[in-house]
Short mmCIF file of C-alpha atoms and ligand atoms in Angstrom, two decimals:
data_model
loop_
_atom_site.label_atom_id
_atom_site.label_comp_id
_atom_site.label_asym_id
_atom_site.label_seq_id
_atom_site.Cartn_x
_atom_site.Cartn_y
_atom_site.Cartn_z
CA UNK A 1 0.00 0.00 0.00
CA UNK A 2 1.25 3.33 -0.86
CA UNK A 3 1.64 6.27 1.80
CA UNK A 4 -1.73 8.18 1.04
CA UNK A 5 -2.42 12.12 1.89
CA UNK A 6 -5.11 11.91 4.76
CA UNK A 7 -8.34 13.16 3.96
CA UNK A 8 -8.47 16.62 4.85
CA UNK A 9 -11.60 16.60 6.69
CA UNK A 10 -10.36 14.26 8.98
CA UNK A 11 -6.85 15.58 9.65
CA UNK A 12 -5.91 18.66 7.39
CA UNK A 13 -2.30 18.78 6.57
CA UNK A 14 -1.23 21.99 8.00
CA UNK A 15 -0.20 25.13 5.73
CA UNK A 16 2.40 26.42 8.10
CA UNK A 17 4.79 24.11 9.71
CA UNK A 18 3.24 22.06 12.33
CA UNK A 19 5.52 23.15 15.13
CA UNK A 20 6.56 25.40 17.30
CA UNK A 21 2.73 26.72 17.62
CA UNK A 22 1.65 29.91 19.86
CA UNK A 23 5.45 30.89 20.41
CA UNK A 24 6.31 27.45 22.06
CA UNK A 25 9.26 25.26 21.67
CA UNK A 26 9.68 21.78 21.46
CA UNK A 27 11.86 21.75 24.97
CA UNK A 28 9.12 23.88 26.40
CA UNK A 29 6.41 21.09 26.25
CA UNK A 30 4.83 19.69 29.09
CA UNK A 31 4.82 16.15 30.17
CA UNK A 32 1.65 15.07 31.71
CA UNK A 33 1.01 11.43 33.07
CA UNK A 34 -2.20 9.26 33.26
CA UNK A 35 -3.90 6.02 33.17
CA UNK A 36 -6.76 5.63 30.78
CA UNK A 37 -9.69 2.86 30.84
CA UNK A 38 -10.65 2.29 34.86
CA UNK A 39 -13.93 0.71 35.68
CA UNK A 40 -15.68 1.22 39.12
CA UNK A 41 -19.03 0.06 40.70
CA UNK A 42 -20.76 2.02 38.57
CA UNK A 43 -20.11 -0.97 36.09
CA UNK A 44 -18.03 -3.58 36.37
CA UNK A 45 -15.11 -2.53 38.47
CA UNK A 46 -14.98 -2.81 42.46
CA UNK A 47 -13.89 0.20 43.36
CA UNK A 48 -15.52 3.55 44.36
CA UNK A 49 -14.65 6.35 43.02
CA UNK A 50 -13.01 7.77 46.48
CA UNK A 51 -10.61 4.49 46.54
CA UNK A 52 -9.71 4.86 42.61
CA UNK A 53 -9.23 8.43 43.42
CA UNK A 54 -6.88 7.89 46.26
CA UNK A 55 -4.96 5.08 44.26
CA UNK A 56 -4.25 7.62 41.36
CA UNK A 57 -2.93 9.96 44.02
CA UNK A 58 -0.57 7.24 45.59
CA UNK A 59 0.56 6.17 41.78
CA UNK A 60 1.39 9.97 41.97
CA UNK A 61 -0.61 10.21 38.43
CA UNK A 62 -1.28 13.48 36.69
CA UNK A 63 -4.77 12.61 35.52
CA UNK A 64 -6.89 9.45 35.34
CA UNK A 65 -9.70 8.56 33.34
CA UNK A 66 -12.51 6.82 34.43
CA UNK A 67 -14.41 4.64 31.86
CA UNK A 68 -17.36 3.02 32.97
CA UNK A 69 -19.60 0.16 30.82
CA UNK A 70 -22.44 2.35 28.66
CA UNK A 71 -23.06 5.24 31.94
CA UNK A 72 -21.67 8.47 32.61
CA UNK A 73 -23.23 7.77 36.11
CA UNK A 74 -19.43 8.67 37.91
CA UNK A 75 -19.82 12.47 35.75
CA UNK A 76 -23.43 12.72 37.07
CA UNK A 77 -22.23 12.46 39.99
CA UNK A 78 -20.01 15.12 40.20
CA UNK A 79 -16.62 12.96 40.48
CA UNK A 80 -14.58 15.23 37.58
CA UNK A 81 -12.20 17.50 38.32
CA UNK A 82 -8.85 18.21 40.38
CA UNK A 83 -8.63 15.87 43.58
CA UNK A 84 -5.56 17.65 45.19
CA UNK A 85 -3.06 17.01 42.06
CA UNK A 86 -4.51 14.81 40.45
CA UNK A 87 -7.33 15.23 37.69
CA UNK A 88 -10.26 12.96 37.26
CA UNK A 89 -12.11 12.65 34.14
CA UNK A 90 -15.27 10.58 33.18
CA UNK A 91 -16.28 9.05 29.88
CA UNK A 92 -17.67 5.72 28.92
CA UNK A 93 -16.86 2.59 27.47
CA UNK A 94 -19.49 1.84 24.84
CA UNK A 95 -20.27 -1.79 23.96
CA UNK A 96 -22.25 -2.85 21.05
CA UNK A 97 -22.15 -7.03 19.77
CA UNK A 98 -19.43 -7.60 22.22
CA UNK A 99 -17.29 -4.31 20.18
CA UNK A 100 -15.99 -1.97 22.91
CA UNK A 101 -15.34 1.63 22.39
CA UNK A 102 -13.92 4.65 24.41
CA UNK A 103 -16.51 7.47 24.20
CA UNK A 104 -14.32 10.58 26.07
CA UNK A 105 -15.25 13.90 26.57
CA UNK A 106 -19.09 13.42 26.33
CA UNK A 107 -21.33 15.71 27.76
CA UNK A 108 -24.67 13.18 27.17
CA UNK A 109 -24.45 9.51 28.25
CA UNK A 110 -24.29 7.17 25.02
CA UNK A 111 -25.26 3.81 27.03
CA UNK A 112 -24.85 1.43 24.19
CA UNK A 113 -27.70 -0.70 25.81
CA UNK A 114 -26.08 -3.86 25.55
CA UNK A 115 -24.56 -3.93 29.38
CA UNK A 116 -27.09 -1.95 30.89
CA UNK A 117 -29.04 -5.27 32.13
CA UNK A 118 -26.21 -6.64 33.21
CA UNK A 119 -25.23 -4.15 35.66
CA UNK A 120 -28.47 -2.15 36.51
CA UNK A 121 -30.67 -5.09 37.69
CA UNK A 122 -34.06 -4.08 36.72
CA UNK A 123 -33.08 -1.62 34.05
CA UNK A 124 -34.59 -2.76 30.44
CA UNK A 125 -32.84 -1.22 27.51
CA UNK A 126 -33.40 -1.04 23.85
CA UNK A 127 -31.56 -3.68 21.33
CA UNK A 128 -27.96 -2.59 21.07
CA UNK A 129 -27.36 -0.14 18.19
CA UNK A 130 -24.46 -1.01 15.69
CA UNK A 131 -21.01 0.05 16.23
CA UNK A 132 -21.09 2.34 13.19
CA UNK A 133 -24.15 4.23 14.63
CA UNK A 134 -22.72 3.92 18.33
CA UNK A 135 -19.11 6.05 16.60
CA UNK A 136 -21.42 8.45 14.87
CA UNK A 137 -23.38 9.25 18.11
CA UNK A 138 -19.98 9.98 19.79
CA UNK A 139 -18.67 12.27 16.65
CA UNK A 140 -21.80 14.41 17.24
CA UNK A 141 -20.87 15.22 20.22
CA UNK A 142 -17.50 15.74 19.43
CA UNK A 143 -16.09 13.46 21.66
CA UNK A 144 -13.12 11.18 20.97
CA UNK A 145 -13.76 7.43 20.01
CA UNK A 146 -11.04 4.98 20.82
CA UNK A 147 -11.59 1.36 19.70
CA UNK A 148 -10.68 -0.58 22.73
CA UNK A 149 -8.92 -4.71 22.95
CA UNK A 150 -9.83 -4.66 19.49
CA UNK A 151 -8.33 -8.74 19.36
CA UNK A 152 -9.42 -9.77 22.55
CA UNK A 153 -10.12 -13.03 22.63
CA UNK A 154 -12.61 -15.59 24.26
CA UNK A 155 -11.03 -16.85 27.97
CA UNK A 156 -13.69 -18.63 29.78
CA UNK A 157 -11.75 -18.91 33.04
CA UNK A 158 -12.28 -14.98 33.13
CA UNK A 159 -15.33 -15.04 31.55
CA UNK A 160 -14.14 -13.13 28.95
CA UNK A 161 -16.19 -13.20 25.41
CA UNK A 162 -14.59 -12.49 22.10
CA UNK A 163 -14.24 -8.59 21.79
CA UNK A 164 -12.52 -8.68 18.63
CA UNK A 165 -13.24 -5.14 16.88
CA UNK A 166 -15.15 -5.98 13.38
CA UNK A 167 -15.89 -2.38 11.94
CA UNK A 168 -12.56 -1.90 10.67
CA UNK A 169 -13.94 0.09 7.64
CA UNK A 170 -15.55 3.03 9.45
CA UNK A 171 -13.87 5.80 8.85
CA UNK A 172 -15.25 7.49 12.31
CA UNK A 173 -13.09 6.25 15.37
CA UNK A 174 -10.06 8.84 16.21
CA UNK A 175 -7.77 5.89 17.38
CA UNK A 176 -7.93 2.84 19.11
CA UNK A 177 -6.11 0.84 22.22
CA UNK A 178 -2.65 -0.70 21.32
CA UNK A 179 -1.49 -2.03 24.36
CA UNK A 180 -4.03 -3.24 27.35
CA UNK A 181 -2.45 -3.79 30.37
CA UNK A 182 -5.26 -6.66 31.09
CA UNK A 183 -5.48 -8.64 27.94
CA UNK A 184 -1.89 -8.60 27.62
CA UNK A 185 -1.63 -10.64 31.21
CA UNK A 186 -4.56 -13.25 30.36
CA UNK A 187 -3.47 -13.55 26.76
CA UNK A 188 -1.11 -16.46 27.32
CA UNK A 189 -3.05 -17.51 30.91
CA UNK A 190 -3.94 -21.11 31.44
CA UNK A 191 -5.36 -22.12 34.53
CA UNK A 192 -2.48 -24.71 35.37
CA UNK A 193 -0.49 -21.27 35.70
CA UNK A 194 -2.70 -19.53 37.98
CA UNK A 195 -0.26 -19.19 40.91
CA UNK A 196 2.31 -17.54 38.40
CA UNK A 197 0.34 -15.42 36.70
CA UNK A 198 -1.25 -14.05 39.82
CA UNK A 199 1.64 -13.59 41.75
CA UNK A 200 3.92 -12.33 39.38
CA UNK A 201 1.51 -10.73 36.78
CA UNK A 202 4.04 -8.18 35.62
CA UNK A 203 6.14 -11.01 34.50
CA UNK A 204 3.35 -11.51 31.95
CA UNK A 205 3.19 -8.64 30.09
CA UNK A 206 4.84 -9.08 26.24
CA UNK A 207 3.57 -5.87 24.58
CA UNK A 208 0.84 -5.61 22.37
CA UNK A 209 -0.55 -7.51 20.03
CA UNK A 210 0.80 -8.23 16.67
CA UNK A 211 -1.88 -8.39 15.47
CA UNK A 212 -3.28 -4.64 16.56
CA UNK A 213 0.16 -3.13 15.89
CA UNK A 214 -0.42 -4.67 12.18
CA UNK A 215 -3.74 -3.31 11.94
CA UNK A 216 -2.48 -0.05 13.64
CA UNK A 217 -0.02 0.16 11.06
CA UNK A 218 -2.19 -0.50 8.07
CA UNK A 219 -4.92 2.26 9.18
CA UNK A 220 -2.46 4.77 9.54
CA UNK A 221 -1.60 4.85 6.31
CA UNK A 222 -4.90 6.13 5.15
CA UNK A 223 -5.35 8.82 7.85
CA UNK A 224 -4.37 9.44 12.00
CA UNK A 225 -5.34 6.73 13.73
CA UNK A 226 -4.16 7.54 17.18
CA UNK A 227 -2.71 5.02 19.44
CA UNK A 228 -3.66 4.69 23.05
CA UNK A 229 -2.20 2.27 25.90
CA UNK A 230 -4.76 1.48 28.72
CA UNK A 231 -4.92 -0.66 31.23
CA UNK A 232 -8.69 -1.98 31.58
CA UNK A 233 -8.79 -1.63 35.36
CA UNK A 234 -11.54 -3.69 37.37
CA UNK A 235 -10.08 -4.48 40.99
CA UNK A 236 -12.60 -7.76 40.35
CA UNK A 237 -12.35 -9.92 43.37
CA UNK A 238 -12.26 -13.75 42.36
CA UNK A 239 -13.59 -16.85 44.18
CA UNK A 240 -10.64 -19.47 43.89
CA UNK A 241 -9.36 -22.99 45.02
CA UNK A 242 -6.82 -20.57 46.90
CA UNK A 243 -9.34 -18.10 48.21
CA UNK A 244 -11.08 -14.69 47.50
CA UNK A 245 -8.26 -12.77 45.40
CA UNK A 246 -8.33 -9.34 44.19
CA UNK A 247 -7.04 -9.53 40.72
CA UNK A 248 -5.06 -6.30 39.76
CA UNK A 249 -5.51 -3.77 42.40
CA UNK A 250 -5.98 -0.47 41.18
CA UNK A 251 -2.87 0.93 43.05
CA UNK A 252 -0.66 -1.31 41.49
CA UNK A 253 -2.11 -1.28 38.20
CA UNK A 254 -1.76 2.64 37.91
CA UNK A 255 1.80 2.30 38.26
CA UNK A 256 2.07 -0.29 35.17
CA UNK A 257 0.90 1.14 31.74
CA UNK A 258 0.48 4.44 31.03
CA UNK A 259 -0.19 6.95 28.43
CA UNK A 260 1.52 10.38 28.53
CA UNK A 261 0.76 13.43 26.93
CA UNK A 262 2.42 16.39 25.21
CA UNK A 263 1.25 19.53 25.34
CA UNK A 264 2.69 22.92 25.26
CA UNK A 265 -0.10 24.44 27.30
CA UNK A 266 0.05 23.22 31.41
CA UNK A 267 -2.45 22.62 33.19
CA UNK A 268 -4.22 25.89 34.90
CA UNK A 269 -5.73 24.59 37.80
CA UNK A 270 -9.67 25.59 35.49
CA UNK A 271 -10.58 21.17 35.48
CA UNK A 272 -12.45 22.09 32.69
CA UNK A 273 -10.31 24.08 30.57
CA UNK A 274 -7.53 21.26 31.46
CA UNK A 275 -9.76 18.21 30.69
CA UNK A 276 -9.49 20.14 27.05
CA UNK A 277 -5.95 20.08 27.50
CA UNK A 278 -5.50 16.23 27.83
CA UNK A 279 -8.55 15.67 25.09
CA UNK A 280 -6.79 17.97 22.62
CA UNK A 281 -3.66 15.71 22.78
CA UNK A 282 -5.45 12.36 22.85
CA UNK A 283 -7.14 13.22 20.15
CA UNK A 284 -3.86 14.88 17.89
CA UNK A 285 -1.95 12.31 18.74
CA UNK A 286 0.32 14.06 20.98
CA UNK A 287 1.17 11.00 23.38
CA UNK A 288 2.85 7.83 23.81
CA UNK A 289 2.23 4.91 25.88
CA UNK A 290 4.45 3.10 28.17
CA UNK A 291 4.97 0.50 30.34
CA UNK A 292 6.68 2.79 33.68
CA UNK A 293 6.85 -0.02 36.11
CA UNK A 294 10.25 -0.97 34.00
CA UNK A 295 11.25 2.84 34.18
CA UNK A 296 9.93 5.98 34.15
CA UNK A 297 9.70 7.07 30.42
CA UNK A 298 9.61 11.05 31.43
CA UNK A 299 11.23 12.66 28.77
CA UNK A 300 11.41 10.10 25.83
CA UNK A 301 10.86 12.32 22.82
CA UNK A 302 10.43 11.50 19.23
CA UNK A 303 10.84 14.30 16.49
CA UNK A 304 11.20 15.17 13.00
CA UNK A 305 12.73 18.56 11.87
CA UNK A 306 13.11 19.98 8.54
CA UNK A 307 13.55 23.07 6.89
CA UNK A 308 9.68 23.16 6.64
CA UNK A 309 9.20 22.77 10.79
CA UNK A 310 9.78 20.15 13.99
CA UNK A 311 7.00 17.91 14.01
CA UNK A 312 6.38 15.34 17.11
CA UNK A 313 4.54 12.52 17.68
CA UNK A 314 0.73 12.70 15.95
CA UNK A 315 1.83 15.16 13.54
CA UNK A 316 0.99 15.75 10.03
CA UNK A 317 4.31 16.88 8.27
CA UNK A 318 4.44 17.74 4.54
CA UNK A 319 7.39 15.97 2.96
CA UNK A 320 10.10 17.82 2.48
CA UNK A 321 13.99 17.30 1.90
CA UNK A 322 16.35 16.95 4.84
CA UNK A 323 14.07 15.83 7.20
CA UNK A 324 16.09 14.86 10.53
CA UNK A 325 14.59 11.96 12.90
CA UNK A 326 15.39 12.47 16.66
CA UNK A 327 14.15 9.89 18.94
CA UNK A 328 15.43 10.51 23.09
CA UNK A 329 15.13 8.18 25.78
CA UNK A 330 15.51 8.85 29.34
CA UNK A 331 18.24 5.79 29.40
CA UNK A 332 20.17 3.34 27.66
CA UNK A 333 17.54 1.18 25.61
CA UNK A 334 16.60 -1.10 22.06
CA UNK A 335 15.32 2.07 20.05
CA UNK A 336 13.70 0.57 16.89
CA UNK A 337 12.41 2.88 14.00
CA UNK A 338 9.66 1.87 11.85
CA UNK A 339 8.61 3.33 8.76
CA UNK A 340 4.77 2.02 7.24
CA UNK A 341 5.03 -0.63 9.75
CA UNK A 342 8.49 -2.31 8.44
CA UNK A 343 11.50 -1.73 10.95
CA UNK A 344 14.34 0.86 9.25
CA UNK A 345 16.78 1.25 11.85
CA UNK A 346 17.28 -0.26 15.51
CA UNK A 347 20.45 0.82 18.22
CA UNK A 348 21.18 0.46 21.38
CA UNK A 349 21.55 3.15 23.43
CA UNK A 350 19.91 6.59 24.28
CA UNK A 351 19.48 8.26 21.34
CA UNK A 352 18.58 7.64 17.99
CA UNK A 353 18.91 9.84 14.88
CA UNK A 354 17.74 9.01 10.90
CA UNK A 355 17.52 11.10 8.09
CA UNK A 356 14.40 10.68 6.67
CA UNK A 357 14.39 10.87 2.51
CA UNK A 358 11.44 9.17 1.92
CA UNK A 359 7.56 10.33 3.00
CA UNK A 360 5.85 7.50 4.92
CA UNK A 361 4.64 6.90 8.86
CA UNK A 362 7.32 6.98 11.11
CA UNK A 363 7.14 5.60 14.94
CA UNK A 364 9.31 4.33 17.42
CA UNK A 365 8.88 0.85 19.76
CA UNK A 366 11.29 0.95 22.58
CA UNK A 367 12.28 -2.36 24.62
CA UNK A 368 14.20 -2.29 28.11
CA UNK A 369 16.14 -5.22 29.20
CA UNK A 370 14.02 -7.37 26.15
CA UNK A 371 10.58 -6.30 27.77
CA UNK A 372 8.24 -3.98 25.68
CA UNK A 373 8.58 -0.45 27.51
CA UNK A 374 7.88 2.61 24.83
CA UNK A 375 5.15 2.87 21.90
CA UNK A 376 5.19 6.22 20.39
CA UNK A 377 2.27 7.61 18.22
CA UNK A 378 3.52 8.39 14.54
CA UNK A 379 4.49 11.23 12.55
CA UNK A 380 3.16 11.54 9.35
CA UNK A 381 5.51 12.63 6.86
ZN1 ZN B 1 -14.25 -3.78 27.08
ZN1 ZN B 2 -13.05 -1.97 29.91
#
């Protein structure tokens, strides 16, 4: 498949160069930490919102997002906003045929329908609508839509259905989940393992799929598809041979993966003014996700410079001669390169730079010690 412009409704290419905007510089940026995807008792999840609150404070978090199955009932209740430093934001977590979707900055509940009798006993619903109607219900809104475990697969032990993403061809969706912290862990679970996998789940984690980076990779060719890591948070507690277990509490699953944003306005203390803040970058693409229980990733940069700008991550760049790659990490590391998906360079070490002479979609996977630590969004170039 050849590189293709993106459609310019969708993401115009920019007629000035695409960075430094508003006087800013690319040192000047802010770095601001989360953890996207958390359920709580208003779904799914155990927790209350005062407990998932005080574990994103002890994970020492920036911002947290709180996700719930088809209700805004957490918003409604007045949970968003700044809890000391830490900012809490409500959307929802659509379902429709067993195809999950991240519905963020809503103002109106979308409540898919299809989970409502599940966890409101009582409540009846209407028949599920379709995932393409469910994404255009979100886009009127303006919110963001981010196609979540999009090849999760069936694992009875968990009862986990199939929630393999089947509207690939919708054109709707800003981005989708790469990297979940939870399907990751109970991809390669067997119950003979239990002990293993719940004692040592971090041992578990090997990165995303191949199979979504593939896809990823594909879709980005055609326009921004931007690339989120979450971690699918439930607390659930679990009846088992060995006793009631809490499987991933939410303390210790806020430190694991997490997404970090770029933005070259801070936050102002105004919740709502700086929920705009961390939508604006979700949905340009201005992030990366990463896996900080390894190592902190503060500071990893990726950028392109040319005579036409600086670009970073989630940028459209036109193409232009002597176009400089600059990819940072905050220590010594396996810094791959990929260009449309195919790997163009790789070193070892903290830095990596690559003179780009050829337009494509640029991003950067970073390993530590073999495991999967960095995924950066792409540049378009
Ligand atoms: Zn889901
Ligand atoms: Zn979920």
């Amino acid at each position: 498949m050849r590189f293709q412009p993106l459609p310019s409704a969708l993401c115009p290419l920019p007629s000035d160069p695409c960075f430094p905007k508003g006087g800013g510089t690319i040192e000047s940026l802010h770095e601001i930490i989360g953890v996207i995807h958390i359920h709580s008792i208003h779904s799914d999840g155990s927790g209350t919102m005062p407990q998932i609150i005080e574990a994103g404070q002890l994970a020492d978090l920036d911002f947290l997002i709180v996700t719930d199955h088809d209700t805004l009932e957490a918003k409604a209740a007045g949970w968003e906003g700044w809890h000391e430093r830490l900012l809490v934001l409500v959307g929802e977590e659509v379902a429709s045929q067993n195809q999950h979707c991240l519905a963020l900055g809503l103002e109106a509940e979308i409540g898919g329908g299809f989970l409502h009798r599940r966890y409101r006993r009582g409540h009846r619903s209407a028949d599920p609508e379709p995932p393409r109607r469910i994404l255009e219900r979100i886009g009127e809104q303006d919110g963001l839509s981010f196609i979540v475990h999009p090849h999760g697969r069936y694992r009875p032990f968990f009862s986990m259905r199939s929630y393999e993403w089947k509207e690939w061809g919708s054109d709707r969706f800003d981005g989708m989940e790469i990297w979940s912290y939870m399907f990751d862990w109970v991809r390669h679970f067997r119950f003979y393992k239990f002990r293993k996998f719940y004692r040592d789940p971090d041992a578990q984690i090997t990165g995303p799929f191949p199979e979504t980076l593939a896809m990823w990779d594909r879709l980005c060719r055609t326009r921004r598809i931007v690339g989120i890591a979450g971690v699918d948070a439930h607390a659930k507690t679990k009846r088992t041979p060995f006793g009631t277990l809490v499987v991933f509490p939410y303390k210790k699953l806020f430190r694991t993966i997490r997404t970090h944003i770029l933005s070259q306005e801070g936050f102002s203390g105004q919740w709502a003014d700086d929920a705009r803040i961390v939508y604006r970058a979700l949905r340009e693409g201005h992030c990366f996700g990463a896996y900080d229980l390894l190592s902190s990733s503060e500071g990893f940069r990726f950028l392109l410079r040319s005579e036409c700008g600086t670009a970073m991550m989630g940028d459209v760049m036109p193409f232009c001669e002597d176009a400089q790659i600059e990819i940072v990490v905050p220590r010594r590391a396996s810094i791959r390169l990929l260009r449309n998906g195919k790997e163009i360079r790789r070193v070892e070490g903290d830095s990596l730079r690559f003179r780009a002479k050829t337009p494509g979609v640029y991003r950067t996977e970073v390993a530590l010690g073999g495991r999967p630590w960095i995924y950066s969004n792409p540049i378009y170039f």
